[in-house]
């Protein structure tokens, strides 16, 4: 039985949705699941986080609706494989099937795993959930394992965003751009930024590399996000100097153009640590935001 003796893992995504209409979608990928290690699949040259699903280990997603869910699944193939795999992926809630996909797939030339194995061609399963909290299980039949990437979207309320202040940072740098002054927080390899976030929530992150007088051209940088010693996400970018932004309280540094990512976090308190890994010398800055709390009948 697919659901018998299964070990389900939860990932929470908070979406602010005013109605079941999805006219204005913004998709958030689920990048971390407690207790699970993401499988990095390089798709058309870009790293994407997938999670392995087996008949005995479905993936449980807790979604706040109304929302639309899109699941891209890929079978796993040995390098150079010419075979075809057939499988069925079901989205279930409370023992009932919401939607299912019966498909077959061969290896893709556009998707590969880091260990050299190939991933199958992407197969999409899309469904919607209504208002409230939904525990959706992704269950597999017919194959030993497939990789899934889950993205969730809802119609966003125009409630604005709230900036977060870290519990620890090297220093506060004020970035001026146009008529706005935005607080950023500096991180280095020796002095990370520490941030406490209460979930479920989608954490909006903007990062910039800090250029000093010795740095020229375009430079790569990498920030590692960890929680409790476990890696949550690697942020890897190529940076160039911004032409319309400057630090008002650090004239010796020039900010790069902004890089942005949304990190969905599950329920509970998250103690996140942001560390600059590359370059080993120098610094970067981060600005974190979350959707402003809504008003109504909530406690």
Tab-separated table of C-alpha atoms in Angstrom:
chain	number	residue	atom	x	y	z
A	1	UNK	CA	0.000	0.000	0.000
A	2	UNK	CA	1.271	3.440	-0.898
A	3	UNK	CA	0.142	5.059	2.335
A	4	UNK	CA	0.855	2.085	4.613
A	5	UNK	CA	3.834	2.536	6.913
A	6	UNK	CA	4.711	5.743	5.134
A	7	UNK	CA	6.947	8.403	6.569
A	8	UNK	CA	5.526	11.811	5.686
A	9	UNK	CA	7.429	15.026	5.884
A	10	UNK	CA	5.869	18.453	6.208
A	11	UNK	CA	6.610	21.680	4.421
A	12	UNK	CA	4.556	24.777	5.183
A	13	UNK	CA	3.895	27.613	2.801
A	14	UNK	CA	1.960	30.708	3.905
A	15	UNK	CA	0.078	32.540	1.169
A	16	UNK	CA	-1.978	35.705	1.593
A	17	UNK	CA	-4.995	35.206	-0.650
A	18	UNK	CA	-8.064	37.390	-0.785
A	19	UNK	CA	-10.232	35.192	-2.995
A	20	UNK	CA	-10.113	31.940	-5.011
A	21	UNK	CA	-9.253	34.013	-8.118
A	22	UNK	CA	-5.676	33.467	-9.270
A	23	UNK	CA	-5.494	36.279	-11.812
A	24	UNK	CA	-2.243	37.655	-10.341
A	25	UNK	CA	-0.020	34.726	-9.427
A	26	UNK	CA	3.360	34.747	-7.766
A	27	UNK	CA	4.826	31.283	-7.449
A	28	UNK	CA	6.869	30.313	-4.376
A	29	UNK	CA	8.958	27.156	-4.607
A	30	UNK	CA	9.247	24.968	-1.506
A	31	UNK	CA	12.998	24.989	-0.942
A	32	UNK	CA	13.310	23.190	2.405
A	33	UNK	CA	11.510	20.371	4.213
A	34	UNK	CA	12.395	19.498	7.831
A	35	UNK	CA	14.339	16.253	8.018
A	36	UNK	CA	14.848	16.009	4.268
A	37	UNK	CA	17.869	16.866	2.140
A	38	UNK	CA	16.950	18.580	-1.127
A	39	UNK	CA	18.171	16.976	-4.326
A	40	UNK	CA	19.737	19.604	-6.581
A	41	UNK	CA	18.721	19.179	-10.207
A	42	UNK	CA	20.352	21.396	-12.812
A	43	UNK	CA	17.627	22.336	-15.287
A	44	UNK	CA	18.713	24.280	-18.368
A	45	UNK	CA	21.773	25.458	-16.449
A	46	UNK	CA	19.914	26.523	-13.282
A	47	UNK	CA	19.984	24.716	-9.923
A	48	UNK	CA	16.530	23.709	-8.643
A	49	UNK	CA	15.615	22.047	-5.354
A	50	UNK	CA	13.639	18.795	-5.688
A	51	UNK	CA	12.603	16.203	-3.083
A	52	UNK	CA	12.637	12.442	-3.536
A	53	UNK	CA	9.294	10.618	-3.265
A	54	UNK	CA	9.058	6.820	-2.988
A	55	UNK	CA	6.048	4.509	-2.570
A	56	UNK	CA	6.849	4.265	1.160
A	57	UNK	CA	7.851	7.887	1.664
A	58	UNK	CA	5.312	10.343	0.224
A	59	UNK	CA	5.768	14.074	0.678
A	60	UNK	CA	3.253	15.906	2.874
A	61	UNK	CA	2.681	19.580	2.101
A	62	UNK	CA	0.702	21.797	4.457
A	63	UNK	CA	-0.823	24.612	2.406
A	64	UNK	CA	-2.777	27.655	3.488
A	65	UNK	CA	-5.464	28.217	0.865
A	66	UNK	CA	-6.991	29.323	-1.312
A	67	UNK	CA	-3.985	28.464	-3.427
A	68	UNK	CA	-2.862	26.801	-6.606
A	69	UNK	CA	-0.230	24.061	-6.449
A	70	UNK	CA	2.058	23.017	-9.277
A	71	UNK	CA	4.179	19.864	-8.977
A	72	UNK	CA	6.915	19.076	-11.492
A	73	UNK	CA	8.022	15.437	-11.252
A	74	UNK	CA	11.073	13.802	-12.813
A	75	UNK	CA	12.033	10.132	-12.827
A	76	UNK	CA	15.665	9.220	-12.094
A	77	UNK	CA	17.853	7.552	-14.732
A	78	UNK	CA	21.377	6.186	-14.820
A	79	UNK	CA	23.735	8.212	-17.000
A	80	UNK	CA	23.225	7.360	-20.658
A	81	UNK	CA	19.988	5.477	-20.057
A	82	UNK	CA	17.688	5.102	-23.059
A	83	UNK	CA	14.793	3.540	-21.157
A	84	UNK	CA	11.320	4.778	-20.320
A	85	UNK	CA	9.736	4.829	-16.859
A	86	UNK	CA	6.014	4.740	-16.174
A	87	UNK	CA	4.569	6.009	-12.902
A	88	UNK	CA	1.523	7.500	-11.218
A	89	UNK	CA	1.678	10.483	-8.865
A	90	UNK	CA	-1.343	11.271	-6.716
A	91	UNK	CA	-2.156	14.390	-4.718
A	92	UNK	CA	-4.312	13.252	-1.786
A	93	UNK	CA	-5.987	14.809	1.231
A	94	UNK	CA	-7.716	12.833	3.955
A	95	UNK	CA	-7.470	9.645	1.907
A	96	UNK	CA	-9.213	11.219	-1.083
A	97	UNK	CA	-7.539	11.875	-4.422
A	98	UNK	CA	-7.484	15.569	-5.348
A	99	UNK	CA	-5.693	15.066	-8.651
A	100	UNK	CA	-3.466	12.426	-10.186
A	101	UNK	CA	-0.975	12.110	-13.009
A	102	UNK	CA	-0.367	8.863	-14.904
A	103	UNK	CA	2.596	9.348	-17.186
A	104	UNK	CA	5.753	7.960	-18.709
A	105	UNK	CA	9.089	9.670	-19.122
A	106	UNK	CA	12.512	9.230	-20.660
A	107	UNK	CA	15.746	10.944	-19.644
A	108	UNK	CA	15.976	14.664	-20.355
A	109	UNK	CA	18.951	16.317	-22.023
A	110	UNK	CA	18.138	19.497	-20.084
A	111	UNK	CA	18.120	18.063	-16.535
A	112	UNK	CA	20.883	16.332	-14.606
A	113	UNK	CA	21.823	15.547	-11.020
A	114	UNK	CA	25.110	16.547	-9.428
A	115	UNK	CA	26.289	12.937	-9.186
A	116	UNK	CA	26.148	12.623	-12.967
A	117	UNK	CA	22.869	10.738	-13.161
A	118	UNK	CA	20.123	12.042	-15.394
A	119	UNK	CA	16.673	13.270	-14.464
A	120	UNK	CA	13.611	12.548	-16.546
A	121	UNK	CA	11.590	14.996	-18.555
A	122	UNK	CA	9.390	17.162	-16.354
A	123	UNK	CA	5.779	16.107	-15.917
A	124	UNK	CA	3.328	18.605	-14.376
A	125	UNK	CA	0.525	17.989	-11.908
A	126	UNK	CA	-1.575	21.054	-11.041
A	127	UNK	CA	-4.461	21.430	-8.609
A	128	UNK	CA	-6.199	23.994	-6.417
A	129	UNK	CA	-7.177	24.020	-2.753
A	130	UNK	CA	-9.836	26.144	-1.089
A	131	UNK	CA	-9.661	28.347	1.980
A	132	UNK	CA	-8.108	27.007	5.156
A	133	UNK	CA	-5.260	24.642	5.956
A	134	UNK	CA	-4.754	21.549	3.792
A	135	UNK	CA	-2.472	18.560	4.413
A	136	UNK	CA	-1.757	17.260	0.928
A	137	UNK	CA	0.211	14.056	0.397
A	138	UNK	CA	2.106	13.369	-2.818
A	139	UNK	CA	2.078	9.584	-3.205
A	140	UNK	CA	3.856	7.478	-5.818
A	141	UNK	CA	3.014	4.235	-7.625
A	142	UNK	CA	4.805	2.310	-10.348
A	143	UNK	CA	8.387	3.523	-9.853
A	144	UNK	CA	10.989	3.150	-7.130
A	145	UNK	CA	11.413	6.924	-6.802
A	146	UNK	CA	10.745	10.231	-8.511
A	147	UNK	CA	11.934	13.747	-7.771
A	148	UNK	CA	9.356	16.490	-7.251
A	149	UNK	CA	9.553	20.261	-7.157
A	150	UNK	CA	6.542	21.917	-5.558
A	151	UNK	CA	5.479	25.496	-6.181
A	152	UNK	CA	2.512	27.250	-4.623
A	153	UNK	CA	0.726	30.430	-5.674
A	154	UNK	CA	-2.156	32.502	-4.437
A	155	UNK	CA	-3.630	35.885	-5.155
A	156	UNK	CA	-1.661	38.313	-3.011
A	157	UNK	CA	-3.368	40.918	-0.909
A	158	UNK	CA	-1.960	44.410	-1.327
A	159	UNK	CA	-1.017	44.563	2.340
A	160	UNK	CA	2.601	45.609	1.839
A	161	UNK	CA	5.720	44.236	3.466
A	162	UNK	CA	7.385	44.600	6.863
A	163	UNK	CA	11.178	44.798	7.207
A	164	UNK	CA	12.852	42.552	9.798
A	165	UNK	CA	15.705	43.517	12.137
A	166	UNK	CA	18.323	40.792	12.760
A	167	UNK	CA	19.186	39.636	16.260
A	168	UNK	CA	22.870	40.012	15.344
A	169	UNK	CA	24.836	41.573	12.484
A	170	UNK	CA	28.260	43.073	11.843
A	171	UNK	CA	26.696	46.505	11.316
A	172	UNK	CA	23.751	48.361	9.824
A	173	UNK	CA	24.363	49.957	6.413
A	174	UNK	CA	21.879	52.475	5.044
A	175	UNK	CA	21.342	52.197	1.299
A	176	UNK	CA	20.084	55.217	-0.586
A	177	UNK	CA	18.369	54.692	-3.932
A	178	UNK	CA	16.197	57.365	-5.490
A	179	UNK	CA	14.196	58.947	-2.680
A	180	UNK	CA	14.330	55.845	-0.462
A	181	UNK	CA	16.728	54.892	2.322
A	182	UNK	CA	16.658	51.185	3.152
A	183	UNK	CA	18.423	49.479	6.089
A	184	UNK	CA	20.671	46.568	5.127
A	185	UNK	CA	22.714	44.382	7.456
A	186	UNK	CA	26.317	43.413	6.778
A	187	UNK	CA	27.585	39.846	6.900
A	188	UNK	CA	31.058	38.360	6.469
A	189	UNK	CA	32.581	34.897	6.630
A	190	UNK	CA	33.467	35.495	10.290
A	191	UNK	CA	30.400	37.501	11.366
A	192	UNK	CA	27.091	36.187	9.993
A	193	UNK	CA	23.702	37.847	10.191
A	194	UNK	CA	21.294	36.082	12.539
A	195	UNK	CA	17.565	36.449	11.984
A	196	UNK	CA	14.571	35.153	13.948
A	197	UNK	CA	11.411	34.553	11.893
A	198	UNK	CA	8.026	33.193	12.973
A	199	UNK	CA	6.352	30.954	10.391
A	200	UNK	CA	4.525	29.915	8.413
A	201	UNK	CA	5.575	32.793	6.190
A	202	UNK	CA	7.296	33.597	2.906
A	203	UNK	CA	10.571	35.364	3.684
A	204	UNK	CA	11.551	37.912	1.045
A	205	UNK	CA	15.343	38.366	0.866
A	206	UNK	CA	17.336	40.998	-1.014
A	207	UNK	CA	21.128	40.601	-1.003
A	208	UNK	CA	23.991	42.683	-2.410
A	209	UNK	CA	27.739	42.230	-2.560
A	210	UNK	CA	29.817	45.111	-1.155
A	211	UNK	CA	32.520	46.323	-3.566
A	212	UNK	CA	35.626	47.945	-2.087
A	213	UNK	CA	38.334	49.881	-3.949
A	214	UNK	CA	40.188	46.687	-4.948
A	215	UNK	CA	37.223	44.964	-6.619
A	216	UNK	CA	36.596	45.330	-10.358
A	217	UNK	CA	34.123	44.038	-12.937
A	218	UNK	CA	31.604	41.275	-12.244
A	219	UNK	CA	32.251	39.038	-9.247
A	220	UNK	CA	30.546	35.905	-7.970
A	221	UNK	CA	29.375	35.600	-4.394
A	222	UNK	CA	27.719	32.911	-2.296
A	223	UNK	CA	25.702	33.211	0.911
A	224	UNK	CA	24.760	30.103	2.869
A	225	UNK	CA	21.519	30.100	4.870
A	226	UNK	CA	21.509	27.613	7.764
A	227	UNK	CA	19.163	26.709	10.608
A	228	UNK	CA	20.378	24.705	13.591
A	229	UNK	CA	23.527	23.781	11.684
A	230	UNK	CA	21.503	22.440	8.735
A	231	UNK	CA	21.869	24.090	5.344
A	232	UNK	CA	18.578	25.565	4.172
A	233	UNK	CA	19.694	27.299	0.987
A	234	UNK	CA	22.741	28.407	-0.974
A	235	UNK	CA	22.338	31.834	-2.568
A	236	UNK	CA	24.752	32.010	-5.511
A	237	UNK	CA	24.913	35.118	-7.703
A	238	UNK	CA	27.140	37.126	-10.027
A	239	UNK	CA	27.314	40.764	-8.951
A	240	UNK	CA	28.162	44.060	-10.627
A	241	UNK	CA	28.216	47.532	-9.117
A	242	UNK	CA	24.939	49.413	-8.814
A	243	UNK	CA	24.844	52.760	-10.599
A	244	UNK	CA	21.856	54.261	-8.774
A	245	UNK	CA	22.454	53.117	-5.177
A	246	UNK	CA	25.006	54.001	-2.487
A	247	UNK	CA	25.640	53.495	1.225
A	248	UNK	CA	25.161	56.727	3.176
A	249	UNK	CA	27.205	55.551	6.172
A	250	UNK	CA	29.947	53.561	4.382
A	251	UNK	CA	31.368	55.694	1.580
A	252	UNK	CA	34.283	53.268	1.083
A	253	UNK	CA	31.893	50.561	-0.139
A	254	UNK	CA	29.725	50.397	-3.265
A	255	UNK	CA	26.673	48.086	-3.258
A	256	UNK	CA	26.059	45.704	-6.121
A	257	UNK	CA	22.794	45.481	-7.987
A	258	UNK	CA	20.164	43.648	-5.955
A	259	UNK	CA	19.532	39.895	-6.005
A	260	UNK	CA	16.209	38.649	-4.672
A	261	UNK	CA	14.752	35.315	-3.542
A	262	UNK	CA	11.634	34.230	-1.623
A	263	UNK	CA	12.194	31.527	1.001
A	264	UNK	CA	9.031	29.743	2.258
A	265	UNK	CA	9.251	28.818	5.948
A	266	UNK	CA	7.062	26.375	7.841
A	267	UNK	CA	5.227	26.882	11.125
A	268	UNK	CA	7.205	27.730	14.261
A	269	UNK	CA	10.227	29.834	15.168
A	270	UNK	CA	13.167	29.823	12.758
A	271	UNK	CA	16.661	30.946	13.807
A	272	UNK	CA	18.354	31.593	10.471
A	273	UNK	CA	22.061	32.280	9.993
A	274	UNK	CA	23.350	34.047	6.852
A	275	UNK	CA	27.081	33.547	6.204
A	276	UNK	CA	29.193	34.888	3.347
A	277	UNK	CA	31.123	31.916	1.940
A	278	UNK	CA	32.557	33.456	-1.242
A	279	UNK	CA	34.520	35.653	-1.539
A	280	UNK	CA	36.372	34.676	1.633
A	281	UNK	CA	37.364	38.306	2.199
A	282	UNK	CA	34.937	41.183	1.983
A	283	UNK	CA	31.278	41.496	2.886
A	284	UNK	CA	27.714	41.425	1.636
A	285	UNK	CA	24.452	42.840	2.944
A	286	UNK	CA	20.941	41.459	3.342
A	287	UNK	CA	17.507	43.039	3.736
A	288	UNK	CA	14.693	40.727	4.906
A	289	UNK	CA	10.939	41.315	4.691
A	290	UNK	CA	7.712	39.447	5.334
A	291	UNK	CA	4.123	40.228	4.274
A	292	UNK	CA	2.441	42.677	6.635
A	293	UNK	CA	-0.026	41.005	9.027
A	294	UNK	CA	-3.624	41.094	7.835
A	295	UNK	CA	-6.504	42.306	9.982
A	296	UNK	CA	-9.826	40.619	10.588
A	297	UNK	CA	-10.961	37.808	12.878
A	298	UNK	CA	-7.471	36.445	13.587
A	299	UNK	CA	-6.241	36.315	17.169
